[in-house]
Coordinates of C-alpha atoms in Angstrom, one line a residue:
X1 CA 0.7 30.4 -106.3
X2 CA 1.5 30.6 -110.3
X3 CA -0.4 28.2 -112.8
X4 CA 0.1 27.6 -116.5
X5 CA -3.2 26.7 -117.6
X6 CA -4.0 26.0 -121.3
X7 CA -6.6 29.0 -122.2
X8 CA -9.8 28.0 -124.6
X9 CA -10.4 29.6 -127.9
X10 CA -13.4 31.1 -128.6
X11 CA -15.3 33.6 -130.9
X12 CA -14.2 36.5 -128.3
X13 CA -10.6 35.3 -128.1
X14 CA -9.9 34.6 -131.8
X15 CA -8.1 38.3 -132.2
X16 CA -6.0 37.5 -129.5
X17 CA -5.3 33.6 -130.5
X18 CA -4.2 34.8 -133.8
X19 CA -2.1 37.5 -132.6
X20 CA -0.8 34.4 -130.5
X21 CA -0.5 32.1 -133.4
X22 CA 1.5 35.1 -136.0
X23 CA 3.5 36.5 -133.4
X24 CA 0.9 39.4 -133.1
X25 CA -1.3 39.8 -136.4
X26 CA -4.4 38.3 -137.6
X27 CA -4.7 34.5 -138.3
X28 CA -5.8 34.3 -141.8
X29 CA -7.2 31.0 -141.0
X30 CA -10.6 32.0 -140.1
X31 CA -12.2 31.8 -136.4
X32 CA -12.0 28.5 -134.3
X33 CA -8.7 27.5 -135.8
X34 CA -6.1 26.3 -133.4
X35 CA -3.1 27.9 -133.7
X36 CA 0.5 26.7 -131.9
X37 CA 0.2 27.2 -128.4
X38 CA 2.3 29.2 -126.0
X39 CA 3.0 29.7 -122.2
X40 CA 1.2 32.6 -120.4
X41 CA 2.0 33.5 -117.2
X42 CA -1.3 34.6 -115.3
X43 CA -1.9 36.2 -111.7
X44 CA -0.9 34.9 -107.9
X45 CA -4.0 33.0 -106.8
X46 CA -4.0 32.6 -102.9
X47 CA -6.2 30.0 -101.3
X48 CA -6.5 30.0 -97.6
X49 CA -6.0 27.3 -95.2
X50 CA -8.6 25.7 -93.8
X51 CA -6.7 23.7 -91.6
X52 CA -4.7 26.0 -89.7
X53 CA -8.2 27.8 -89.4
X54 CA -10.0 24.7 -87.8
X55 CA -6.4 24.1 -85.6
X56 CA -6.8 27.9 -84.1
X57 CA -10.3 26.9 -82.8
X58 CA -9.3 23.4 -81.1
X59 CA -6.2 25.4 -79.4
X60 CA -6.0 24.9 -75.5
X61 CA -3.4 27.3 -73.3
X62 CA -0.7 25.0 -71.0
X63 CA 1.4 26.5 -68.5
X64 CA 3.2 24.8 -65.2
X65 CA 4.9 26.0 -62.7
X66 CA 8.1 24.6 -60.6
X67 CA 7.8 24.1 -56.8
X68 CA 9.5 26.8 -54.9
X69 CA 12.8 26.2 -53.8
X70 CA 13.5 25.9 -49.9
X71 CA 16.2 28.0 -49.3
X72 CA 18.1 28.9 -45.7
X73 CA 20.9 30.3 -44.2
X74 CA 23.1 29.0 -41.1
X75 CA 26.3 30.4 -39.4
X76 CA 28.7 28.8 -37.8
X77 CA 30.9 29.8 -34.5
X78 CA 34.3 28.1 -34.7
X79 CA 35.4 26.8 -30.8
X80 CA 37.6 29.1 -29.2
X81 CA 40.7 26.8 -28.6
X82 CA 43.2 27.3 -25.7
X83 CA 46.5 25.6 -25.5
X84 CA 47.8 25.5 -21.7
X85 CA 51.2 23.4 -21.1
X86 CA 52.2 21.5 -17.8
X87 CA 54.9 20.3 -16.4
X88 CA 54.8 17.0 -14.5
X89 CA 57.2 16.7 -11.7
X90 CA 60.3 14.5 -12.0
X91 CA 59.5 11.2 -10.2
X92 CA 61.0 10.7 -7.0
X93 CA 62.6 7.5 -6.7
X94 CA 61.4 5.2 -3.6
X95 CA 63.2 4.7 -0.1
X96 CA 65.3 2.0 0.0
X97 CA 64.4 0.7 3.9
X98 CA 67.2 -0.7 5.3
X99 CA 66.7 -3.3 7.7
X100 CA 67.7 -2.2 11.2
X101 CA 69.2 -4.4 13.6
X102 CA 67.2 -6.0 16.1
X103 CA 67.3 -4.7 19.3
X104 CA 69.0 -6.9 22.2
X105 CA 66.3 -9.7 23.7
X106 CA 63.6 -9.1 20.8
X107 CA 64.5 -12.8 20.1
X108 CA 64.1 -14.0 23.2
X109 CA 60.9 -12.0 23.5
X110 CA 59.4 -13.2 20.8
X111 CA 60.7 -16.8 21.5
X112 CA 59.0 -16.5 24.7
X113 CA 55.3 -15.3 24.3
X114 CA 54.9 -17.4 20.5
X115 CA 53.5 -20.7 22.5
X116 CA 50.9 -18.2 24.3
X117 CA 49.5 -16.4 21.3
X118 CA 49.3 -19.7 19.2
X119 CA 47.1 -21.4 22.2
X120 CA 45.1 -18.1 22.6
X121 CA 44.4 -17.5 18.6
X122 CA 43.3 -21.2 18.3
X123 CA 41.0 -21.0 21.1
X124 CA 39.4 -18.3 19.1
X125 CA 39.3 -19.9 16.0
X126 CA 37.5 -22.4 17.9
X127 CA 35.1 -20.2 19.6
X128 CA 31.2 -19.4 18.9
X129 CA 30.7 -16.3 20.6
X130 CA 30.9 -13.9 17.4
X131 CA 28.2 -16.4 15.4
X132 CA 26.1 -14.9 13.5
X133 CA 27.8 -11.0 14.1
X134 CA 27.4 -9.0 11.1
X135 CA 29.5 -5.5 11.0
X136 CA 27.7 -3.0 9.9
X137 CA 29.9 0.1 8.7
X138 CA 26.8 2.8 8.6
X139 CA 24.2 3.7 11.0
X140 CA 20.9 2.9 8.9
X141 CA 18.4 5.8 9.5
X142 CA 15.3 5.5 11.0
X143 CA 13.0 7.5 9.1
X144 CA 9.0 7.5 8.9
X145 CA 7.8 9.0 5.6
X146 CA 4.0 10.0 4.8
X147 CA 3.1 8.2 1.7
X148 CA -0.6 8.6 1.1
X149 CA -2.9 11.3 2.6
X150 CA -6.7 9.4 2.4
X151 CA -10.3 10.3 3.1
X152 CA -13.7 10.4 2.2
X153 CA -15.4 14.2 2.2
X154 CA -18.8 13.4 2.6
X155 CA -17.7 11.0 6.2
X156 CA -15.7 13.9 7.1
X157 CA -18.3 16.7 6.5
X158 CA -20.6 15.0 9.1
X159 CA -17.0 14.5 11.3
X160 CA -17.6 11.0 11.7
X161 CA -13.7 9.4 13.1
X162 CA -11.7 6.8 11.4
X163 CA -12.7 4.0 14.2
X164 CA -10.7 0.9 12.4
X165 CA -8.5 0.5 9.6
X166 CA -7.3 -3.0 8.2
X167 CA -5.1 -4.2 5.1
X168 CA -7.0 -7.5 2.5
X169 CA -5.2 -10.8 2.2
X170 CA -2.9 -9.2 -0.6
X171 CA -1.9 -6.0 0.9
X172 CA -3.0 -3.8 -1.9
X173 CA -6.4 -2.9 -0.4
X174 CA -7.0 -0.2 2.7
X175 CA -10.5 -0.3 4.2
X176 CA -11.6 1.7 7.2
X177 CA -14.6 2.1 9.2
X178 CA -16.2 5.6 10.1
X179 CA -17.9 6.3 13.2
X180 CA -18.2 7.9 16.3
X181 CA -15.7 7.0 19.8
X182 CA -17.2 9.9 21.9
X183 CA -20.7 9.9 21.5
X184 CA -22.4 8.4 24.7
X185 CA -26.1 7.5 23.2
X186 CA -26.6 4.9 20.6
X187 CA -25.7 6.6 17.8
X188 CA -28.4 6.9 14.5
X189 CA -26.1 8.5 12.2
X190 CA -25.4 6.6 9.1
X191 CA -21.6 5.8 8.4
X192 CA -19.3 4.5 5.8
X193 CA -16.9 1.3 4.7
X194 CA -14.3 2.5 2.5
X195 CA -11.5 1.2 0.6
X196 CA -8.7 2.4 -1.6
X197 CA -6.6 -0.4 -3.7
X198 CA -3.2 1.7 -3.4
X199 CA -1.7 -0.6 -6.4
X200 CA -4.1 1.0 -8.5
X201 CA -3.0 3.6 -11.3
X202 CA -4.4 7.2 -11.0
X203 CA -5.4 6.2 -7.4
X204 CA -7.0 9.4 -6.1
X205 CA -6.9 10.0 -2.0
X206 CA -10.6 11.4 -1.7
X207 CA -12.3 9.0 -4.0
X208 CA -12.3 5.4 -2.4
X209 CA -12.1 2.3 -5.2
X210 CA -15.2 1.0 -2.9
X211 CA -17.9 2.9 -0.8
X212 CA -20.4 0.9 1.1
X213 CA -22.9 2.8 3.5
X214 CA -23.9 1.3 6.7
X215 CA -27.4 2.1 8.9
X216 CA -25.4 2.5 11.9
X217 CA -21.9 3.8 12.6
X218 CA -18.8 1.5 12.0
X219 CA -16.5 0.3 15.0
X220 CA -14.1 -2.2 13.7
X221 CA -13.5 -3.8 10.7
X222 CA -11.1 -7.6 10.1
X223 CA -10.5 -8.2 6.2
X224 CA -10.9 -12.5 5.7
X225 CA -8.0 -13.7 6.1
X226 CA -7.6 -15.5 2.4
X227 CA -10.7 -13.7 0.4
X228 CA -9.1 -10.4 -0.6
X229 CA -12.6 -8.9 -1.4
X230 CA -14.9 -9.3 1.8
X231 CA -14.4 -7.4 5.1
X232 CA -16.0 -7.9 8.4
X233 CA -17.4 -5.2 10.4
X234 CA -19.1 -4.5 14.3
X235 CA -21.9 -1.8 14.6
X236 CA -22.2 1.0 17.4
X237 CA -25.8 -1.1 17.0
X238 CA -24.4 -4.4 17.9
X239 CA -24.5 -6.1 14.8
X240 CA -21.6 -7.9 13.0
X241 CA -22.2 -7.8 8.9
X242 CA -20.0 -9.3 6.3
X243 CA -19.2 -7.2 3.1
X244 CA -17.6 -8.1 -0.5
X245 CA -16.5 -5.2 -1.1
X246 CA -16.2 -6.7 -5.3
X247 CA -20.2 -6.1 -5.8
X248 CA -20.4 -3.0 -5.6
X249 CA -24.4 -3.6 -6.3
X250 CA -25.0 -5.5 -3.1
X251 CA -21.9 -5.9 -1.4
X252 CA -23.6 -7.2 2.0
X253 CA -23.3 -11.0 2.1
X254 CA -24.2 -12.0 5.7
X255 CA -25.5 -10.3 8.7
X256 CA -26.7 -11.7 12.6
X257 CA -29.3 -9.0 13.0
X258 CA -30.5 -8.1 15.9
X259 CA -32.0 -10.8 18.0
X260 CA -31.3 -12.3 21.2
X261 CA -28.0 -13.9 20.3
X262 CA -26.3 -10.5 19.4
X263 CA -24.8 -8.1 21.0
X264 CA -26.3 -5.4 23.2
X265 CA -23.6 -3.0 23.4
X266 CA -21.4 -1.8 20.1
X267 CA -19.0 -4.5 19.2
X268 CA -15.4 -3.5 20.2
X269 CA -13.8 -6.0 17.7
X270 CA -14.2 -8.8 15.3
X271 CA -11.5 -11.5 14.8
X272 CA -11.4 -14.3 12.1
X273 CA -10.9 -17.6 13.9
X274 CA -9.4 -20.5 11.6
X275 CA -12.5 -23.5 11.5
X276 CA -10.8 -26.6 13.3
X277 CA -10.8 -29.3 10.4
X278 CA -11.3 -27.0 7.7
X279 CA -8.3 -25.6 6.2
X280 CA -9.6 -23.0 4.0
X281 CA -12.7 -22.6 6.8
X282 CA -13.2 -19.7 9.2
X283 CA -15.5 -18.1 11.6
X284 CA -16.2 -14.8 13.2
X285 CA -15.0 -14.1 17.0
X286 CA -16.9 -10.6 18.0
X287 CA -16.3 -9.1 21.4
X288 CA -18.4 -6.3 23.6
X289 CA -19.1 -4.3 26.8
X290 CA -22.0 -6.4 27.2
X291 CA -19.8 -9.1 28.6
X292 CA -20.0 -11.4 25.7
X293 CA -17.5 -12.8 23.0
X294 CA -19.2 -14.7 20.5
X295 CA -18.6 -17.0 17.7
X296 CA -20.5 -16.8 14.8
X297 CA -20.5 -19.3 11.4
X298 CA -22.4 -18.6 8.0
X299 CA -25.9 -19.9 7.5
X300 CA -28.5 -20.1 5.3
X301 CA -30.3 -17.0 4.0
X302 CA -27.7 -14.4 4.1
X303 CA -27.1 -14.8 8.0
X304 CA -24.7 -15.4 10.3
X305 CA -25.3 -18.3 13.1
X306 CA -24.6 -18.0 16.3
X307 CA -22.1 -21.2 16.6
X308 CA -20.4 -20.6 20.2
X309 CA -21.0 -18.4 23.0
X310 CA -18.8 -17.1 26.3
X311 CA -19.9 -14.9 28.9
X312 CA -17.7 -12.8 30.8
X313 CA -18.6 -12.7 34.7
X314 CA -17.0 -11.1 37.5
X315 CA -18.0 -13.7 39.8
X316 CA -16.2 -16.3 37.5
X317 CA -13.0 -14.1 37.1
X318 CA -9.7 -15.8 38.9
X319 CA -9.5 -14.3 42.4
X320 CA -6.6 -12.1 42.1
X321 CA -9.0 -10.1 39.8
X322 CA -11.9 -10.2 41.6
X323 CA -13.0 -7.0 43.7
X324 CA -12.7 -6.8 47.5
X325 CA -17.1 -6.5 47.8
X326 CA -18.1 -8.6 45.2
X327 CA -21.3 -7.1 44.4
X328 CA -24.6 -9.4 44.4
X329 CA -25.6 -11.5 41.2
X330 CA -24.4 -11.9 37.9
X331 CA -22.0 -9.1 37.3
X332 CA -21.0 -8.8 33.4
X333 CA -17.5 -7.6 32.5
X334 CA -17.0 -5.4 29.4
X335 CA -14.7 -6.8 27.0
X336 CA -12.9 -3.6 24.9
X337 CA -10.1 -5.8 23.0
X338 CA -9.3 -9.1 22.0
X339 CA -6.7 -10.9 20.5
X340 CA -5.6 -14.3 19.4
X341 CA -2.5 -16.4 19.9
X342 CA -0.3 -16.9 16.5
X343 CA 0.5 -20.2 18.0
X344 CA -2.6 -21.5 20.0
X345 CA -5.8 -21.4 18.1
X346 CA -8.1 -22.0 21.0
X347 CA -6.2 -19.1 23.0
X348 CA -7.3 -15.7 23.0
X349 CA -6.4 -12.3 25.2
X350 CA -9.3 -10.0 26.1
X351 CA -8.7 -6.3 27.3
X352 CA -11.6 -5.1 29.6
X353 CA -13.4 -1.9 31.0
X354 CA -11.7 -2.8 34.6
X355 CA -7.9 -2.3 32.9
X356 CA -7.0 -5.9 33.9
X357 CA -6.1 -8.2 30.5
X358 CA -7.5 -12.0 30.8
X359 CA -5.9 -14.8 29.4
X360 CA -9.0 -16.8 27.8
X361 CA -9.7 -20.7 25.8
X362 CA -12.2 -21.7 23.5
X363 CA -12.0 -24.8 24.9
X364 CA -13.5 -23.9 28.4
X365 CA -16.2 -26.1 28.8
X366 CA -17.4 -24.3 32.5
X367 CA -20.8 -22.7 32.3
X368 CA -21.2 -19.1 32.4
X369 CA -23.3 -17.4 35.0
X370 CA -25.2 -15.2 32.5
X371 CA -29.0 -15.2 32.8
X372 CA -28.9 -13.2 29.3
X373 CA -31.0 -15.2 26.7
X374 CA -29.1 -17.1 23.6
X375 CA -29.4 -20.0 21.6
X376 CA -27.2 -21.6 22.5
X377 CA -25.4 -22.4 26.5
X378 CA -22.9 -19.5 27.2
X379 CA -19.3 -20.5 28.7
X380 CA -17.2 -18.8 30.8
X381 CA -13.9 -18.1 29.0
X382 CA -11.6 -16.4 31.5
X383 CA -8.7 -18.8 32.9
X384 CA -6.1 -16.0 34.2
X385 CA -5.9 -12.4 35.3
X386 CA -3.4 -10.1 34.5
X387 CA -2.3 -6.7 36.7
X388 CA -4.5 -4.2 35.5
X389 CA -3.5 -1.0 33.6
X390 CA -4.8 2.5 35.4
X391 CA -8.1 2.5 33.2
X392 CA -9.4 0.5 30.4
X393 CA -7.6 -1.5 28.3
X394 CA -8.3 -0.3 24.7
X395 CA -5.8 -2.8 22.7
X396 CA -4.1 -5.7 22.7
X397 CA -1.8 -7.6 20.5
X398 CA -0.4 -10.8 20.8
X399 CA 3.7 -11.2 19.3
X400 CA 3.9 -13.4 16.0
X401 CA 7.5 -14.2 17.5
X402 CA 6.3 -15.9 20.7
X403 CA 4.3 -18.0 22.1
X404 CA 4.0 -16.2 25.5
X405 CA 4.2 -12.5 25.1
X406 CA 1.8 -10.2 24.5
X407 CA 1.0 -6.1 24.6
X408 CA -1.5 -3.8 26.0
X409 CA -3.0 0.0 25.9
X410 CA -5.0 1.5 27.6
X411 CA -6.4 4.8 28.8
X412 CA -3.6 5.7 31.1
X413 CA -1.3 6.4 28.7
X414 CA 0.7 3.4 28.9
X415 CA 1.8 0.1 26.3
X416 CA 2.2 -3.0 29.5
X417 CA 4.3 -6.1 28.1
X418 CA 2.8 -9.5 29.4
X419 CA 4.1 -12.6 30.0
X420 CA 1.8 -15.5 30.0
X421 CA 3.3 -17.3 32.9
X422 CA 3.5 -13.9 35.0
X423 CA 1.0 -11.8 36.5
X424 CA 3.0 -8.4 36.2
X425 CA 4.3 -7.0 33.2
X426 CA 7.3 -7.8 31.8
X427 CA 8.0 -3.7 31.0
X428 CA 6.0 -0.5 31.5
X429 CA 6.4 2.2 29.0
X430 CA 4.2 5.6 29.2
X431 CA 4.1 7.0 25.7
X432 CA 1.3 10.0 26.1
X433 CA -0.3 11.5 29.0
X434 CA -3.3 10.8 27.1
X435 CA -5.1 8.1 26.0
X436 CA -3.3 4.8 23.9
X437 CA -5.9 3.5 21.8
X438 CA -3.9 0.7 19.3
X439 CA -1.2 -0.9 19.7
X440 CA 0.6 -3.5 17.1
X441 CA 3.7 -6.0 17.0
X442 CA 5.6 -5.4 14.2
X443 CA 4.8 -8.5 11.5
X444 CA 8.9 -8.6 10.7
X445 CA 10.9 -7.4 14.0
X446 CA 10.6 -9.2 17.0
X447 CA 11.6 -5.8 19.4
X448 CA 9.2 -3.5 16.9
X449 CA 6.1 -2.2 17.6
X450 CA 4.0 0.7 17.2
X451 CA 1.1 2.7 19.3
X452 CA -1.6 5.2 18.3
X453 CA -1.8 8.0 21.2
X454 CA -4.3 10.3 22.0
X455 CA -2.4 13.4 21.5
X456 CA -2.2 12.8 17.7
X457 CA 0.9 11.1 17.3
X458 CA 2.3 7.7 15.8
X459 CA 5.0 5.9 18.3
X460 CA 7.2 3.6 17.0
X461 CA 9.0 1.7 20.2
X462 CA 12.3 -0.7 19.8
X463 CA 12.2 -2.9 22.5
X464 CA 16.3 -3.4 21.9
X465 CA 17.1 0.6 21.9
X466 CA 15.1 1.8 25.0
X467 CA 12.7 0.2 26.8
X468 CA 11.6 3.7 28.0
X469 CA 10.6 5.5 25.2
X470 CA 10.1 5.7 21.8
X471 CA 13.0 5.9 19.0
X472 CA 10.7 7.7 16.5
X473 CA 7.1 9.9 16.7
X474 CA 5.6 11.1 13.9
X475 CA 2.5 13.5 14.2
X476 CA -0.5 12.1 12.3
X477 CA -3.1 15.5 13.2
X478 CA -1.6 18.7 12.9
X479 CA -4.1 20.0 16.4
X480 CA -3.3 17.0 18.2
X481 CA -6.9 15.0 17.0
X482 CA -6.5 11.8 18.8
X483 CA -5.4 8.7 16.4
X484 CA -7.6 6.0 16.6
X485 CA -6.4 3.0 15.4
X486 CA -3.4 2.0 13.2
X487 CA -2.2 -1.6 11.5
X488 CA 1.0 -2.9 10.0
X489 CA 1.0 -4.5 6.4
X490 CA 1.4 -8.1 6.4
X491 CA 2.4 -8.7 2.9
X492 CA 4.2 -5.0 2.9
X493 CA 5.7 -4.6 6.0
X494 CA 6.9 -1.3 5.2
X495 CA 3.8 0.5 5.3
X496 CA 1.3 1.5 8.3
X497 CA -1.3 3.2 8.3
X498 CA -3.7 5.4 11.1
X499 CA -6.8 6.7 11.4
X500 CA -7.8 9.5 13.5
X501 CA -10.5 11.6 14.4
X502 CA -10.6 14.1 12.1
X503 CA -11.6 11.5 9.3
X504 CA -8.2 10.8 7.2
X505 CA -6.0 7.9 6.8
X506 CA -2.5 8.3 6.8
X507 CA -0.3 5.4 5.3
X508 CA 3.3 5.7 6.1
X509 CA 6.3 4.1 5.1
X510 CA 9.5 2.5 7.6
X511 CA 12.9 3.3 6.4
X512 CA 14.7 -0.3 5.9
X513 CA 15.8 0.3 9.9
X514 CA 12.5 -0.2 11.0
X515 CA 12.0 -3.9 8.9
X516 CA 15.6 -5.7 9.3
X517 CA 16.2 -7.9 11.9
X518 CA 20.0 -7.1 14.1
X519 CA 21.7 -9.8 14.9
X520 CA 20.7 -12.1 17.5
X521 CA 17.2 -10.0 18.0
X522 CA 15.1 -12.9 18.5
X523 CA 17.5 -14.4 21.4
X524 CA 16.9 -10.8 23.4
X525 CA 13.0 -11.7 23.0
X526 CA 13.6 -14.6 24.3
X527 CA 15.8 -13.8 27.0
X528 CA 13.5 -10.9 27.6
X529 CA 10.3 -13.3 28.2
X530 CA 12.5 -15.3 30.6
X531 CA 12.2 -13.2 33.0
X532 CA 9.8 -14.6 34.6
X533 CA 9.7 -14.6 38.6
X534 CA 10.0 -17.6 40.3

């Protein structure tokens, strides 16, 4: 940068001012005398920036970068197009149908046989023999599927049988009893209750909703009729016991122990018996070989009272059942099965060790023989005897559809079908050369029921098709284990389930053939239990 500056005069400068001041000689004016002044042009002066300095230090470095572009390729395949022309074919016009002549005496025919096919057509329209006829266009199939597979490992390890099997008040529960049919000491091995709820997500077939375990083995079982969660159950010891099986803590609620007003032999069956006056009331019918069906109530103390008692006595027993040597004394009959009406609560059927059914009230008010001790009197129950089957009689069922008839199996192999007003049965059928240990009327078909047989098969028997055998048999063991017992659904009819010996519970399910009613099927039951000798 260039400055004019004005330069002072001094004793050192004075040649040089006055050469300045006379154009370049000697001012005669002496030292220290201004003379005119003059512009002088001196050297660059360069001052550096402190600024940019002090800017360099406080500097910072920025730099940013884009996000990378996604990039992709895609080819395309143009369809491959075909062009294909037809031809339709030139419509044909339709036949023109010319009316033919009638032939000589059609007239007259016709004249002559109109009066008879009016009177005929309306005495059909007035007629009532096709009522209630419903065509059916396809043969429904009858077919018997295998729905669930269920058991409990550690009952089957110790090969305990499924004894009893029996559906709760909703139908969503299965419980069965394990135990042992063909052990001929009192048995000391402990046994099982278990149930599976089959409406249950993620149900699993070997791990039971419930387990309870019992000191003695497990004969029968009877879920309460209107308390979905407690089940009933008769010991090999003779002991009946009443479960909730929705404490799973201490599921046992009541229990007759054994005194002198229980049984002596394992109970065969327990039935829940509507309380007369009491419409939400019931109590506990248990039957035996020791002869005796009793009636138990709840009491006090988590027991069951003995509230009723019958005796079963072969010198009581209407003669046609009696033997031809009476033997001496009191002579008990084993009762095996029982059974109660669907129409007459103080009626009951009881299967015994002689083969020969008994028709039985609760209303008998005859003493009973029996010397055996009990709280209170024992009756004697028995009121008709039925033609015996070839061995005992292991099941019995009474028909929801009427009053009269009932069915029984026994060891012989065959299901007898009983009237109440006859003697002899109604219809025979042998369905194994085996044993018959359940048998059940269907809860929605009159003609239906099933029967569990010792060969290891499930027979399913329509009444209205044969009367001779079975229409379907499904094979519940795959070595012919005997099937033990079996029971239809009431609130899900198509479903039945079996137990058998080897410890597993099969629940199967009816085609639609199996639950619908044909036409007029309730009129052949009736006609069928007409037939009644005179």
């Amino acid at each position: 940068m260039a400055t004019r500056v004005p330069r002072p005069l001094g004793p050192a400068g004075s040649q040089s001012a006055a050469t300045l001041a006379t154009g370049g000689a000697a001012s005669a004016q002496g030292p220290w005398r201004p003379g005119p002044l003059q512009d002088e042009t001196l050297g660059v002066v360069s001052v550096p920036s402190q600024w940019r300095g002090v800017q360099g230090v406080r500097g910072e470095t920025k730099s940013c970068q884009t996000a990378s572009i996604a990039t992709a390729e895609a080819g395309t395949q143009a369809q491959k197009r075909t062009d294909v022309q037809v031809q339709t074919e030139a419509p044909t016009p339709p036949a023109i149908l010319v009316p033919q002549s009638d032939a000589p005496g059609l007239l007259a025919f016709l004249r002559r046989v109109e009066p008879m096919v009016t009177r005929e057509l309306s005495r059909n329209r007035q007629s009532h023999a096709f009522d209630g006829f419903e065509v059916t266009w396809t043969e429904p199939q009858q077919t018997v599927t295998c729905l669930h597979t269920l058991g409990y490992p550690p009952a089957q390890g110790q090969g305990l049988h499924v004894t009893s099997v029996s559906w709760n008040a909703t139908g969503s529960v299965l419980a069965c009893a394990y135990g042992r049919l063909d052990d001929g000491d009192w048995s000391t091995l402990r046994s099982y209750v278990c149930a599976w709820n089959l409406d249950r997500r993620g149900l699993h077939p070997q791990q039971p909703w419930a387990v309870v375990e019992v000191p003695s083995a497990t004969m029968c079982l009877a879920f309460h009729p209107t308390q979905p969660s407690q089940v009933a159950g008769g010991l090999y010891s003779g002991e009946v016991l009443l479960w909730d099986l929705g404490r799973p803590e201490d599921p046992l609620l009541w229990r007759t122990g054994l005194t002198d007003d229980s049984h002596t032999d394992p109970v065969c069956q327990v039935v829940w018996l509507p309380e007369a006056g009491h419409g939400h009331g019931f109590r506990l019918l248990s039957a035996a070989p020791d002869g005796k069906v009793l009636l138990w109530q709840g009491g006090g103390a988590g027991g069951l009272r003995l509230h009723e008692g019958f005796a079963l006595v072969m010198q009581q027993l209407p003669r046609s059942a009696r033997l031809k040597k009476p033997p001496r004394g009191e002579t008990a009959v084993g009762a095996t099965a029982v059974a109660l009406s669907t129409f007459d609560p103080s009626l009951f059927i009881l299967g015994t060790e002689g083969g020969f059914p008994l028709r039985c009230s609760l209303a008998s008010e005859e003493a009973a023989l029996a010397r055996a001790p009990s709280s209170v009197p024992l009756r004697a129950p028995a009121r008709f005897t039925f033609s015996p089957h070839g061995g005992p009689v292991y099941s019995v069922s009474c028909s929801p559809f009427h009053r009269n008839l009932f069915l029984t199996a026994g060891t012989d192999g065959h299901v007898h079908l009983y009237s109440l007003l006859r003697a002899q049965p109604l219809a025979s059928l042998r369905l194994s050369r085996r044993y018959l240990f359940a048998v059940r009327w269907s809860p929605v078909r009159p003609l239906l029921f099933a029967a569990a047989s010792g060969e290891g098969e499930v027979h399913l028997c329509d009444l209205r098709k044969s009367s001779q055998k079975p229409v379907a048999c499904v094979a519940q063991t795959q070595d012919g284990s005997p099937v033990y017992c079996l029971e239809f659904n009431g609130q899900q009819p198509q479903l039945l389930a079996a137990g058998d010996a080897k410890g597993a519970v099969k629940v199967w399910r009816l085609s639609s053939a199996f639950l619908e009613q044909e036409p007029r099927e309730t009129e052949d039951l009736d006609r069928l239990a007409a037939e009644v000798a005179t």
